[in-house]
JSON list of C-alpha atoms in Angstrom, two decimals:
[
{"chain": "A", "resi": 1232, "resn": "MET", "atom": "CA", "xyz": [-25.09, 20.85, 11.10]},
{"chain": "A", "resi": 1233, "resn": "MET", "atom": "CA", "xyz": [-24.31, 24.34, 12.41]},
{"chain": "A", "resi": 1234, "resn": "ASP", "atom": "CA", "xyz": [-22.34, 26.66, 10.11]},
{"chain": "A", "resi": 1235, "resn": "ASP", "atom": "CA", "xyz": [-19.48, 26.88, 12.58]},
{"chain": "A", "resi": 1236, "resn": "GLU", "atom": "CA", "xyz": [-19.35, 23.12, 13.25]},
{"chain": "A", "resi": 1237, "resn": "PRO", "atom": "CA", "xyz": [-16.05, 21.67, 12.00]},
{"chain": "A", "resi": 1238, "resn": "VAL", "atom": "CA", "xyz": [-16.30, 19.34, 9.03]},
{"chain": "A", "resi": 1239, "resn": "ALA", "atom": "CA", "xyz": [-14.45, 16.05, 9.49]},
{"chain": "A", "resi": 1240, "resn": "ALA", "atom": "CA", "xyz": [-11.69, 15.55, 6.95]},
{"chain": "A", "resi": 1241, "resn": "GLN", "atom": "CA", "xyz": [-12.33, 12.80, 4.45]},
{"chain": "A", "resi": 1242, "resn": "PRO", "atom": "CA", "xyz": [-10.06, 9.74, 4.81]},
{"chain": "A", "resi": 1243, "resn": "ARG", "atom": "CA", "xyz": [-7.01, 9.78, 2.57]},
{"chain": "A", "resi": 1244, "resn": "HIS", "atom": "CA", "xyz": [-5.36, 6.86, 0.76]},
{"chain": "A", "resi": 1245, "resn": "ALA", "atom": "CA", "xyz": [-1.80, 6.70, -0.59]},
{"chain": "A", "resi": 1246, "resn": "VAL", "atom": "CA", "xyz": [-1.36, 4.22, -3.44]},
{"chain": "A", "resi": 1247, "resn": "VAL", "atom": "CA", "xyz": [2.29, 3.40, -4.16]},
{"chain": "A", "resi": 1248, "resn": "LEU", "atom": "CA", "xyz": [2.57, 1.67, -7.54]},
{"chain": "A", "resi": 1249, "resn": "CYS", "atom": "CA", "xyz": [5.77, -0.03, -8.68]},
{"chain": "A", "resi": 1250, "resn": "HIS", "atom": "CA", "xyz": [5.78, -1.44, -12.22]},
{"chain": "A", "resi": 1251, "resn": "PRO", "atom": "CA", "xyz": [7.59, -0.08, -15.29]},
{"chain": "A", "resi": 1252, "resn": "ASP", "atom": "CA", "xyz": [4.87, -0.96, -17.83]},
{"chain": "A", "resi": 1253, "resn": "PRO", "atom": "CA", "xyz": [1.86, 1.42, -17.97]},
{"chain": "A", "resi": 1254, "resn": "ALA", "atom": "CA", "xyz": [-0.12, -1.39, -19.63]},
{"chain": "A", "resi": 1255, "resn": "SER", "atom": "CA", "xyz": [0.58, -3.84, -16.79]},
{"chain": "A", "resi": 1256, "resn": "PHE", "atom": "CA", "xyz": [-2.06, -5.47, -14.64]},
{"chain": "A", "resi": 1257, "resn": "ASN", "atom": "CA", "xyz": [-0.46, -3.73, -11.66]},
{"chain": "A", "resi": 1258, "resn": "HIS", "atom": "CA", "xyz": [-1.38, -0.37, -13.21]},
{"chain": "A", "resi": 1259, "resn": "ALA", "atom": "CA", "xyz": [-4.92, -1.63, -13.74]},
{"chain": "A", "resi": 1260, "resn": "ILE", "atom": "CA", "xyz": [-5.10, -2.62, -10.06]},
{"chain": "A", "resi": 1261, "resn": "ALA", "atom": "CA", "xyz": [-3.85, 0.77, -8.88]},
{"chain": "A", "resi": 1262, "resn": "HIS", "atom": "CA", "xyz": [-6.21, 2.74, -11.10]},
{"chain": "A", "resi": 1263, "resn": "ARG", "atom": "CA", "xyz": [-9.21, 0.56, -10.20]},
{"chain": "A", "resi": 1264, "resn": "TYR", "atom": "CA", "xyz": [-8.48, 1.08, -6.50]},
{"chain": "A", "resi": 1265, "resn": "CYS", "atom": "CA", "xyz": [-8.22, 4.84, -7.01]},
{"chain": "A", "resi": 1266, "resn": "GLU", "atom": "CA", "xyz": [-11.50, 4.93, -8.94]},
{"chain": "A", "resi": 1267, "resn": "ALA", "atom": "CA", "xyz": [-13.30, 3.04, -6.16]},
{"chain": "A", "resi": 1268, "resn": "VAL", "atom": "CA", "xyz": [-11.94, 5.34, -3.45]},
{"chain": "A", "resi": 1269, "resn": "ARG", "atom": "CA", "xyz": [-13.09, 8.43, -5.34]},
{"chain": "A", "resi": 1270, "resn": "ALA", "atom": "CA", "xyz": [-16.50, 6.83, -5.92]},
{"chain": "A", "resi": 1271, "resn": "ASN", "atom": "CA", "xyz": [-16.77, 6.49, -2.14]},
{"chain": "A", "resi": 1272, "resn": "GLY", "atom": "CA", "xyz": [-16.11, 10.20, -1.70]},
{"chain": "A", "resi": 1273, "resn": "GLN", "atom": "CA", "xyz": [-12.66, 9.75, -0.16]},
{"chain": "A", "resi": 1274, "resn": "HIS", "atom": "CA", "xyz": [-9.32, 11.15, -1.25]},
{"chain": "A", "resi": 1275, "resn": "VAL", "atom": "CA", "xyz": [-6.50, 9.25, -2.90]},
{"chain": "A", "resi": 1276, "resn": "VAL", "atom": "CA", "xyz": [-3.00, 10.14, -4.03]},
{"chain": "A", "resi": 1277, "resn": "LEU", "atom": "CA", "xyz": [-1.27, 7.88, -6.56]},
{"chain": "A", "resi": 1278, "resn": "ARG", "atom": "CA", "xyz": [2.53, 7.61, -6.50]},
{"chain": "A", "resi": 1279, "resn": "ASP", "atom": "CA", "xyz": [3.65, 5.85, -9.69]},
{"chain": "A", "resi": 1280, "resn": "LEU", "atom": "CA", "xyz": [7.32, 5.28, -8.87]},
{"chain": "A", "resi": 1281, "resn": "TYR", "atom": "CA", "xyz": [8.52, 4.61, -12.41]},
{"chain": "A", "resi": 1282, "resn": "ALA", "atom": "CA", "xyz": [6.57, 7.56, -13.82]},
{"chain": "A", "resi": 1283, "resn": "LEU", "atom": "CA", "xyz": [8.08, 9.74, -11.10]},
{"chain": "A", "resi": 1284, "resn": "GLY", "atom": "CA", "xyz": [11.56, 8.43, -11.82]},
{"chain": "A", "resi": 1285, "resn": "PHE", "atom": "CA", "xyz": [11.99, 7.72, -8.13]},
{"chain": "A", "resi": 1286, "resn": "ASP", "atom": "CA", "xyz": [15.59, 7.09, -7.07]},
{"chain": "A", "resi": 1287, "resn": "PRO", "atom": "CA", "xyz": [15.63, 4.02, -4.78]},
{"chain": "A", "resi": 1288, "resn": "VAL", "atom": "CA", "xyz": [19.28, 4.33, -3.76]},
{"chain": "A", "resi": 1289, "resn": "LEU", "atom": "CA", "xyz": [19.75, 5.24, -0.09]},
{"chain": "A", "resi": 1290, "resn": "LYS", "atom": "CA", "xyz": [22.28, 8.07, 0.32]},
{"chain": "A", "resi": 1291, "resn": "PRO", "atom": "CA", "xyz": [25.01, 8.03, 3.00]},
{"chain": "A", "resi": 1292, "resn": "ALA", "atom": "CA", "xyz": [23.67, 11.26, 4.52]},
{"chain": "A", "resi": 1293, "resn": "GLU", "atom": "CA", "xyz": [20.23, 9.64, 4.96]},
{"chain": "A", "resi": 1294, "resn": "LEU", "atom": "CA", "xyz": [21.46, 6.83, 7.19]},
{"chain": "A", "resi": 1295, "resn": "PRO", "atom": "CA", "xyz": [19.55, 7.03, 10.50]},
{"chain": "A", "resi": 1296, "resn": "THR", "atom": "CA", "xyz": [22.63, 5.87, 12.39]},
{"chain": "A", "resi": 1297, "resn": "ARG", "atom": "CA", "xyz": [24.31, 9.22, 11.74]},
{"chain": "A", "resi": 1298, "resn": "ASP", "atom": "CA", "xyz": [24.10, 11.89, 14.44]},
{"chain": "A", "resi": 1299, "resn": "ALA", "atom": "CA", "xyz": [21.89, 14.01, 12.19]},
{"chain": "A", "resi": 1300, "resn": "ALA", "atom": "CA", "xyz": [20.43, 12.30, 9.13]},
{"chain": "A", "resi": 1301, "resn": "VAL", "atom": "CA", "xyz": [19.84, 14.68, 6.23]},
{"chain": "A", "resi": 1302, "resn": "LEU", "atom": "CA", "xyz": [16.93, 13.78, 3.95]},
{"chain": "A", "resi": 1303, "resn": "ALA", "atom": "CA", "xyz": [17.36, 14.50, 0.26]},
{"chain": "A", "resi": 1304, "resn": "GLN", "atom": "CA", "xyz": [14.84, 16.85, -1.34]},
{"chain": "A", "resi": 1305, "resn": "ASP", "atom": "CA", "xyz": [13.09, 14.09, -3.28]},
{"chain": "A", "resi": 1306, "resn": "VAL", "atom": "CA", "xyz": [12.45, 12.20, -0.03]},
{"chain": "A", "resi": 1307, "resn": "GLN", "atom": "CA", "xyz": [11.11, 15.34, 1.64]},
{"chain": "A", "resi": 1308, "resn": "ASP", "atom": "CA", "xyz": [8.81, 15.97, -1.33]},
{"chain": "A", "resi": 1309, "resn": "GLU", "atom": "CA", "xyz": [7.58, 12.39, -1.32]},
{"chain": "A", "resi": 1310, "resn": "ARG", "atom": "CA", "xyz": [6.85, 12.36, 2.39]},
{"chain": "A", "resi": 1311, "resn": "ALA", "atom": "CA", "xyz": [4.94, 15.63, 1.99]},
{"chain": "A", "resi": 1312, "resn": "ALA", "atom": "CA", "xyz": [2.87, 14.11, -0.82]},
{"chain": "A", "resi": 1313, "resn": "ILE", "atom": "CA", "xyz": [1.70, 11.18, 1.31]},
{"chain": "A", "resi": 1314, "resn": "ALA", "atom": "CA", "xyz": [1.59, 12.88, 4.71]},
{"chain": "A", "resi": 1315, "resn": "GLY", "atom": "CA", "xyz": [-1.71, 12.59, 6.55]},
{"chain": "A", "resi": 1316, "resn": "CYS", "atom": "CA", "xyz": [-2.85, 9.47, 4.71]},
{"chain": "A", "resi": 1317, "resn": "ASP", "atom": "CA", "xyz": [-4.90, 6.95, 6.66]},
{"chain": "A", "resi": 1318, "resn": "VAL", "atom": "CA", "xyz": [-4.07, 3.89, 4.59]},
{"chain": "A", "resi": 1319, "resn": "PHE", "atom": "CA", "xyz": [-0.99, 3.04, 2.54]},
{"chain": "A", "resi": 1320, "resn": "VAL", "atom": "CA", "xyz": [-1.57, 0.75, -0.43]},
{"chain": "A", "resi": 1321, "resn": "LEU", "atom": "CA", "xyz": [1.38, -1.01, -2.06]},
{"chain": "A", "resi": 1322, "resn": "VAL", "atom": "CA", "xyz": [0.91, -2.38, -5.58]},
{"chain": "A", "resi": 1323, "resn": "TYR", "atom": "CA", "xyz": [3.78, -4.39, -7.07]},
{"chain": "A", "resi": 1324, "resn": "PRO", "atom": "CA", "xyz": [4.76, -7.64, -8.82]},
{"chain": "A", "resi": 1325, "resn": "LEU", "atom": "CA", "xyz": [6.87, -10.40, -7.33]},
{"chain": "A", "resi": 1326, "resn": "TRP", "atom": "CA", "xyz": [10.22, -10.53, -9.09]},
{"chain": "A", "resi": 1327, "resn": "PHE", "atom": "CA", "xyz": [12.50, -13.42, -8.11]},
{"chain": "A", "resi": 1328, "resn": "GLY", "atom": "CA", "xyz": [10.51, -13.97, -4.94]},
{"chain": "A", "resi": 1329, "resn": "SER", "atom": "CA", "xyz": [10.50, -10.41, -3.60]},
{"chain": "A", "resi": 1330, "resn": "PRO", "atom": "CA", "xyz": [9.26, -6.86, -4.29]},
{"chain": "A", "resi": 1331, "resn": "PRO", "atom": "CA", "xyz": [11.04, -4.88, -7.03]},
{"chain": "A", "resi": 1332, "resn": "ALA", "atom": "CA", "xyz": [14.19, -3.02, -5.97]},
{"chain": "A", "resi": 1333, "resn": "MET", "atom": "CA", "xyz": [12.46, 0.31, -6.49]},
{"chain": "A", "resi": 1334, "resn": "MET", "atom": "CA", "xyz": [9.72, -0.59, -4.00]},
{"chain": "A", "resi": 1335, "resn": "LYS", "atom": "CA", "xyz": [12.33, -1.74, -1.49]},
{"chain": "A", "resi": 1336, "resn": "GLY", "atom": "CA", "xyz": [14.19, 1.53, -2.01]},
{"chain": "A", "resi": 1337, "resn": "TYR", "atom": "CA", "xyz": [10.97, 3.50, -1.46]},
{"chain": "A", "resi": 1338, "resn": "ILE", "atom": "CA", "xyz": [10.45, 1.70, 1.85]},
{"chain": "A", "resi": 1339, "resn": "GLU", "atom": "CA", "xyz": [14.03, 2.41, 2.88]},
{"chain": "A", "resi": 1340, "resn": "ARG", "atom": "CA", "xyz": [14.23, 6.05, 1.81]},
{"chain": "A", "resi": 1341, "resn": "VAL", "atom": "CA", "xyz": [10.66, 7.29, 2.36]},
{"chain": "A", "resi": 1342, "resn": "PHE", "atom": "CA", "xyz": [8.93, 5.08, 4.91]},
{"chain": "A", "resi": 1343, "resn": "GLY", "atom": "CA", "xyz": [12.11, 4.50, 6.89]},
{"chain": "A", "resi": 1344, "resn": "ALA", "atom": "CA", "xyz": [13.50, 8.04, 6.74]},
{"chain": "A", "resi": 1345, "resn": "GLY", "atom": "CA", "xyz": [15.15, 8.86, 10.05]},
{"chain": "A", "resi": 1346, "resn": "ILE", "atom": "CA", "xyz": [13.92, 5.69, 11.76]},
{"chain": "A", "resi": 1347, "resn": "GLU", "atom": "CA", "xyz": [16.60, 4.26, 14.04]},
{"chain": "A", "resi": 1348, "resn": "PRO", "atom": "CA", "xyz": [16.96, 0.50, 14.65]},
{"chain": "A", "resi": 1349, "resn": "VAL", "atom": "CA", "xyz": [15.94, 0.79, 18.30]},
{"chain": "A", "resi": 1350, "resn": "ALA", "atom": "CA", "xyz": [12.62, 2.37, 17.27]},
{"chain": "A", "resi": 1351, "resn": "VAL", "atom": "CA", "xyz": [11.94, -0.56, 14.94]},
{"chain": "A", "resi": 1352, "resn": "GLN", "atom": "CA", "xyz": [12.69, -3.08, 17.67]},
{"chain": "A", "resi": 1353, "resn": "GLN", "atom": "CA", "xyz": [10.40, -1.25, 20.10]},
{"chain": "A", "resi": 1354, "resn": "ARG", "atom": "CA", "xyz": [7.62, -1.02, 17.48]},
{"chain": "A", "resi": 1355, "resn": "ALA", "atom": "CA", "xyz": [7.45, 2.71, 18.05]},
{"chain": "A", "resi": 1356, "resn": "ARG", "atom": "CA", "xyz": [4.88, 4.62, 16.03]},
{"chain": "A", "resi": 1357, "resn": "SER", "atom": "CA", "xyz": [6.53, 6.63, 13.26]},
{"chain": "A", "resi": 1358, "resn": "LEU", "atom": "CA", "xyz": [5.17, 10.09, 12.45]},
{"chain": "A", "resi": 1359, "resn": "LEU", "atom": "CA", "xyz": [4.27, 9.10, 8.89]},
{"chain": "A", "resi": 1360, "resn": "LEU", "atom": "CA", "xyz": [2.91, 5.58, 9.34]},
{"chain": "A", "resi": 1361, "resn": "GLY", "atom": "CA", "xyz": [2.14, 5.17, 13.04]},
{"chain": "A", "resi": 1362, "resn": "GLY", "atom": "CA", "xyz": [-1.42, 3.94, 13.65]},
{"chain": "A", "resi": 1363, "resn": "LYS", "atom": "CA", "xyz": [-2.17, 3.80, 9.91]},
{"chain": "A", "resi": 1364, "resn": "ARG", "atom": "CA", "xyz": [-3.41, 0.85, 7.84]},
{"chain": "A", "resi": 1365, "resn": "LEU", "atom": "CA", "xyz": [-1.35, -1.11, 5.32]},
{"chain": "A", "resi": 1366, "resn": "LEU", "atom": "CA", "xyz": [-2.89, -2.81, 2.29]},
{"chain": "A", "resi": 1367, "resn": "SER", "atom": "CA", "xyz": [-0.92, -4.60, -0.42]},
{"chain": "A", "resi": 1368, "resn": "PHE", "atom": "CA", "xyz": [-1.79, -5.99, -3.84]},
{"chain": "A", "resi": 1369, "resn": "THR", "atom": "CA", "xyz": [0.83, -8.26, -5.39]},
{"chain": "A", "resi": 1370, "resn": "THR", "atom": "CA", "xyz": [0.95, -10.16, -8.64]},
{"chain": "A", "resi": 1371, "resn": "ALA", "atom": "CA", "xyz": [2.98, -13.18, -9.68]},
{"chain": "A", "resi": 1372, "resn": "ALA", "atom": "CA", "xyz": [3.39, -15.10, -12.92]},
{"chain": "A", "resi": 1373, "resn": "GLY", "atom": "CA", "xyz": [3.45, -18.44, -11.11]},
{"chain": "A", "resi": 1374, "resn": "SER", "atom": "CA", "xyz": [0.47, -20.42, -9.92]},
{"chain": "A", "resi": 1375, "resn": "ARG", "atom": "CA", "xyz": [-0.72, -20.16, -6.33]},
{"chain": "A", "resi": 1376, "resn": "ILE", "atom": "CA", "xyz": [0.29, -23.80, -5.73]},
{"chain": "A", "resi": 1377, "resn": "TRP", "atom": "CA", "xyz": [3.82, -23.14, -7.02]},
{"chain": "A", "resi": 1378, "resn": "LEU", "atom": "CA", "xyz": [4.11, -19.97, -4.93]},
{"chain": "A", "resi": 1379, "resn": "ASP", "atom": "CA", "xyz": [2.99, -21.83, -1.82]},
{"chain": "A", "resi": 1380, "resn": "ASP", "atom": "CA", "xyz": [5.49, -24.60, -2.54]},
{"chain": "A", "resi": 1381, "resn": "GLN", "atom": "CA", "xyz": [8.23, -21.96, -2.58]},
{"chain": "A", "resi": 1382, "resn": "GLY", "atom": "CA", "xyz": [6.95, -20.51, 0.68]},
{"chain": "A", "resi": 1383, "resn": "LEU", "atom": "CA", "xyz": [6.38, -17.14, -0.96]},
{"chain": "A", "resi": 1384, "resn": "GLY", "atom": "CA", "xyz": [2.86, -16.54, 0.34]},
{"chain": "A", "resi": 1385, "resn": "ALA", "atom": "CA", "xyz": [3.61, -16.82, 4.04]},
{"chain": "A", "resi": 1386, "resn": "GLY", "atom": "CA", "xyz": [7.14, -15.50, 3.57]},
{"chain": "A", "resi": 1387, "resn": "LEU", "atom": "CA", "xyz": [6.00, -12.30, 1.87]},
{"chain": "A", "resi": 1388, "resn": "THR", "atom": "CA", "xyz": [3.40, -11.66, 4.54]},
{"chain": "A", "resi": 1389, "resn": "THR", "atom": "CA", "xyz": [6.00, -12.05, 7.27]},
{"chain": "A", "resi": 1390, "resn": "LEU", "atom": "CA", "xyz": [8.93, -10.24, 5.66]},
{"chain": "A", "resi": 1391, "resn": "VAL", "atom": "CA", "xyz": [7.01, -7.32, 4.15]},
{"chain": "A", "resi": 1392, "resn": "ASP", "atom": "CA", "xyz": [3.48, -6.76, 5.44]},
{"chain": "A", "resi": 1393, "resn": "GLN", "atom": "CA", "xyz": [3.80, -7.83, 9.05]},
{"chain": "A", "resi": 1394, "resn": "TYR", "atom": "CA", "xyz": [7.31, -6.44, 9.32]},
{"chain": "A", "resi": 1395, "resn": "LEU", "atom": "CA", "xyz": [6.22, -2.98, 8.13]},
{"chain": "A", "resi": 1396, "resn": "VAL", "atom": "CA", "xyz": [3.33, -2.94, 10.59]},
{"chain": "A", "resi": 1397, "resn": "HIS", "atom": "CA", "xyz": [5.63, -3.82, 13.47]},
{"chain": "A", "resi": 1398, "resn": "ALA", "atom": "CA", "xyz": [8.56, -1.66, 12.33]},
{"chain": "A", "resi": 1399, "resn": "PHE", "atom": "CA", "xyz": [6.56, 1.55, 12.01]},
{"chain": "A", "resi": 1400, "resn": "GLY", "atom": "CA", "xyz": [3.83, 0.99, 14.60]},
{"chain": "A", "resi": 1401, "resn": "MET", "atom": "CA", "xyz": [1.07, 0.69, 12.02]},
{"chain": "A", "resi": 1402, "resn": "ARG", "atom": "CA", "xyz": [-2.46, -0.35, 12.96]},
{"chain": "A", "resi": 1403, "resn": "SER", "atom": "CA", "xyz": [-3.12, -3.34, 10.72]},
{"chain": "A", "resi": 1404, "resn": "GLN", "atom": "CA", "xyz": [-2.36, -5.01, 7.42]},
{"chain": "A", "resi": 1405, "resn": "GLU", "atom": "CA", "xyz": [-4.29, -6.80, 4.71]},
{"chain": "A", "resi": 1406, "resn": "GLN", "atom": "CA", "xyz": [-3.13, -8.25, 1.42]},
{"chain": "A", "resi": 1407, "resn": "ARG", "atom": "CA", "xyz": [-4.47, -9.52, -1.87]},
{"chain": "A", "resi": 1408, "resn": "ARG", "atom": "CA", "xyz": [-2.33, -11.90, -3.92]},
{"chain": "A", "resi": 1409, "resn": "PHE", "atom": "CA", "xyz": [-3.04, -12.51, -7.61]},
{"chain": "A", "resi": 1410, "resn": "ALA", "atom": "CA", "xyz": [-1.36, -15.53, -9.23]},
{"chain": "A", "resi": 1411, "resn": "ASN", "atom": "CA", "xyz": [-0.97, -16.56, -12.89]},
{"chain": "A", "resi": 1412, "resn": "ILE", "atom": "CA", "xyz": [-0.69, -12.95, -14.01]},
{"chain": "A", "resi": 1413, "resn": "THR", "atom": "CA", "xyz": [0.92, -13.15, -17.43]},
{"chain": "A", "resi": 1414, "resn": "ARG", "atom": "CA", "xyz": [0.40, -11.53, -20.83]},
{"chain": "A", "resi": 1415, "resn": "HIS", "atom": "CA", "xyz": [-1.96, -14.43, -21.58]},
{"chain": "A", "resi": 1416, "resn": "LEU", "atom": "CA", "xyz": [-4.29, -13.56, -18.70]},
{"chain": "A", "resi": 1417, "resn": "ASP", "atom": "CA", "xyz": [-7.89, -14.29, -19.65]},
{"chain": "A", "resi": 1418, "resn": "PRO", "atom": "CA", "xyz": [-9.91, -11.02, -19.81]},
{"chain": "A", "resi": 1419, "resn": "GLN", "atom": "CA", "xyz": [-12.72, -12.59, -17.81]},
{"chain": "A", "resi": 1420, "resn": "VAL", "atom": "CA", "xyz": [-10.32, -13.62, -15.04]},
{"chain": "A", "resi": 1421, "resn": "ALA", "atom": "CA", "xyz": [-8.74, -10.16, -15.13]},
{"chain": "A", "resi": 1422, "resn": "GLY", "atom": "CA", "xyz": [-12.19, -8.64, -14.70]},
{"chain": "A", "resi": 1423, "resn": "GLN", "atom": "CA", "xyz": [-12.89, -10.87, -11.70]},
{"chain": "A", "resi": 1424, "resn": "HIS", "atom": "CA", "xyz": [-9.61, -9.84, -10.11]},
{"chain": "A", "resi": 1425, "resn": "LEU", "atom": "CA", "xyz": [-10.35, -6.15, -10.66]},
{"chain": "A", "resi": 1426, "resn": "ASN", "atom": "CA", "xyz": [-13.80, -6.60, -9.15]},
{"chain": "A", "resi": 1427, "resn": "ALA", "atom": "CA", "xyz": [-12.03, -8.03, -6.09]},
{"chain": "A", "resi": 1428, "resn": "VAL", "atom": "CA", "xyz": [-9.89, -4.87, -6.00]},
{"chain": "A", "resi": 1429, "resn": "THR", "atom": "CA", "xyz": [-13.02, -2.74, -6.07]},
{"chain": "A", "resi": 1430, "resn": "ALA", "atom": "CA", "xyz": [-14.57, -4.80, -3.27]},
{"chain": "A", "resi": 1431, "resn": "GLN", "atom": "CA", "xyz": [-11.43, -4.43, -1.17]},
{"chain": "A", "resi": 1432, "resn": "ALA", "atom": "CA", "xyz": [-11.32, -0.70, -1.79]},
{"chain": "A", "resi": 1433, "resn": "ASN", "atom": "CA", "xyz": [-14.97, -0.37, -0.79]},
{"chain": "A", "resi": 1434, "resn": "ARG", "atom": "CA", "xyz": [-14.30, -2.36, 2.38]},
{"chain": "A", "resi": 1435, "resn": "THR", "atom": "CA", "xyz": [-11.27, -0.27, 3.28]},
{"chain": "A", "resi": 1436, "resn": "CYS", "atom": "CA", "xyz": [-13.23, 2.94, 2.71]},
{"chain": "A", "resi": 1437, "resn": "ALA", "atom": "CA", "xyz": [-16.00, 1.63, 4.97]},
{"chain": "A", "resi": 1438, "resn": "GLN", "atom": "CA", "xyz": [-13.46, 0.71, 7.66]},
{"chain": "A", "resi": 1439, "resn": "LEU", "atom": "CA", "xyz": [-12.15, 4.27, 7.60]},
{"chain": "A", "resi": 1440, "resn": "ALA", "atom": "CA", "xyz": [-15.60, 5.84, 7.50]},
{"chain": "A", "resi": 1441, "resn": "PHE", "atom": "CA", "xyz": [-17.40, 3.74, 10.11]},
{"chain": "A", "resi": 1442, "resn": "GLY", "atom": "CA", "xyz": [-14.74, 1.84, 12.04]},
{"chain": "A", "resi": 1443, "resn": "ASP", "atom": "CA", "xyz": [-13.90, -1.86, 12.14]},
{"chain": "A", "resi": 1444, "resn": "GLU", "atom": "CA", "xyz": [-16.35, -2.79, 14.88]},
{"chain": "A", "resi": 1445, "resn": "ALA", "atom": "CA", "xyz": [-19.28, -1.07, 13.19]},
{"chain": "A", "resi": 1446, "resn": "LEU", "atom": "CA", "xyz": [-18.45, -2.83, 9.92]},
{"chain": "A", "resi": 1447, "resn": "LEU", "atom": "CA", "xyz": [-18.31, -6.21, 11.67]},
{"chain": "A", "resi": 1448, "resn": "ARG", "atom": "CA", "xyz": [-21.74, -5.59, 13.17]},
{"chain": "A", "resi": 1449, "resn": "ASP", "atom": "CA", "xyz": [-23.21, -4.39, 9.90]},
{"chain": "A", "resi": 1450, "resn": "PRO", "atom": "CA", "xyz": [-21.37, -5.52, 6.71]},
{"chain": "A", "resi": 1451, "resn": "SER", "atom": "CA", "xyz": [-23.95, -3.68, 4.59]},
{"chain": "A", "resi": 1452, "resn": "LEU", "atom": "CA", "xyz": [-22.17, -0.43, 5.49]},
{"chain": "A", "resi": 1453, "resn": "THR", "atom": "CA", "xyz": [-19.71, -1.22, 2.72]},
{"chain": "A", "resi": 1454, "resn": "SER", "atom": "CA", "xyz": [-22.33, -1.14, -0.04]},
{"chain": "A", "resi": 1455, "resn": "ARG", "atom": "CA", "xyz": [-24.08, 1.77, 1.63]},
{"chain": "A", "resi": 1456, "resn": "LEU", "atom": "CA", "xyz": [-20.96, 3.88, 1.40]},
{"chain": "A", "resi": 1457, "resn": "ALA", "atom": "CA", "xyz": [-20.20, 2.81, -2.17]},
{"chain": "A", "resi": 1458, "resn": "GLY", "atom": "CA", "xyz": [-23.76, 3.52, -3.15]}
]
C-alpha cells in the first residue's frame, strides 16, 4: 500500500445494553459481544443505559411534530457517541412481554430524534440509522414453548426489529433469543449461549468486513477474520 493511500476505517459497532443488574446475563452477553468485536480488530462502543443514568422520558420540546424540535443535551451527546456506527446491537430482557421502558425511551429519544411520522411511513433513511444493520439479543425467564404460545417470538420481531428497520430505513435485522434465563441458569448452558454470542459477533464482523455475498460464497471468512 502506498503511503498516501487512504486507510479504510474499521467497522464500528454500537452496543446498547439495558439491564439494571451488572451481574445479569444481559451484561455477560454485551461484554462477550464487545470482546469478540475487538478480537476481530473492529471498533465497538458500549452504552450501558443504567450505568449512564439515561433518562428515557421524552420531553415536550423534543416532539418531532413541533415546528422546530429541540434536542436535549443528553440526547445530543448520545447521538454523538454512536454516530458513524455500522451496526446497532440491542441487548435487553423481556419484561411483561416487551422491552424495558428505558430501552423504549432510548429508541424514542435517541433513535427517533427529529423523525417525523411521514418519514417513518415512507421508510426514509435516517441520518443516524439509515442503511445500517440491526442486531438484537433478548433474554426471557420463560421457556421458548411458553413464549411462542404467547406469541412473543413473532410479535417481538414484528413490533421491534422489523419496525425499526422499516421506520429508520435500516439495511437488515437479525436477532438471538435466549429463553429460560433465570438465576438458576446452568453454567454449562450459559457458556453455550455466550459461545453463540461470540459466533454471531464473528459473523457480523465478517459481514461488515467482506460483505454479505462474499460471506455466503465462502463461510470460512468468518473464522479467517476471527483468527
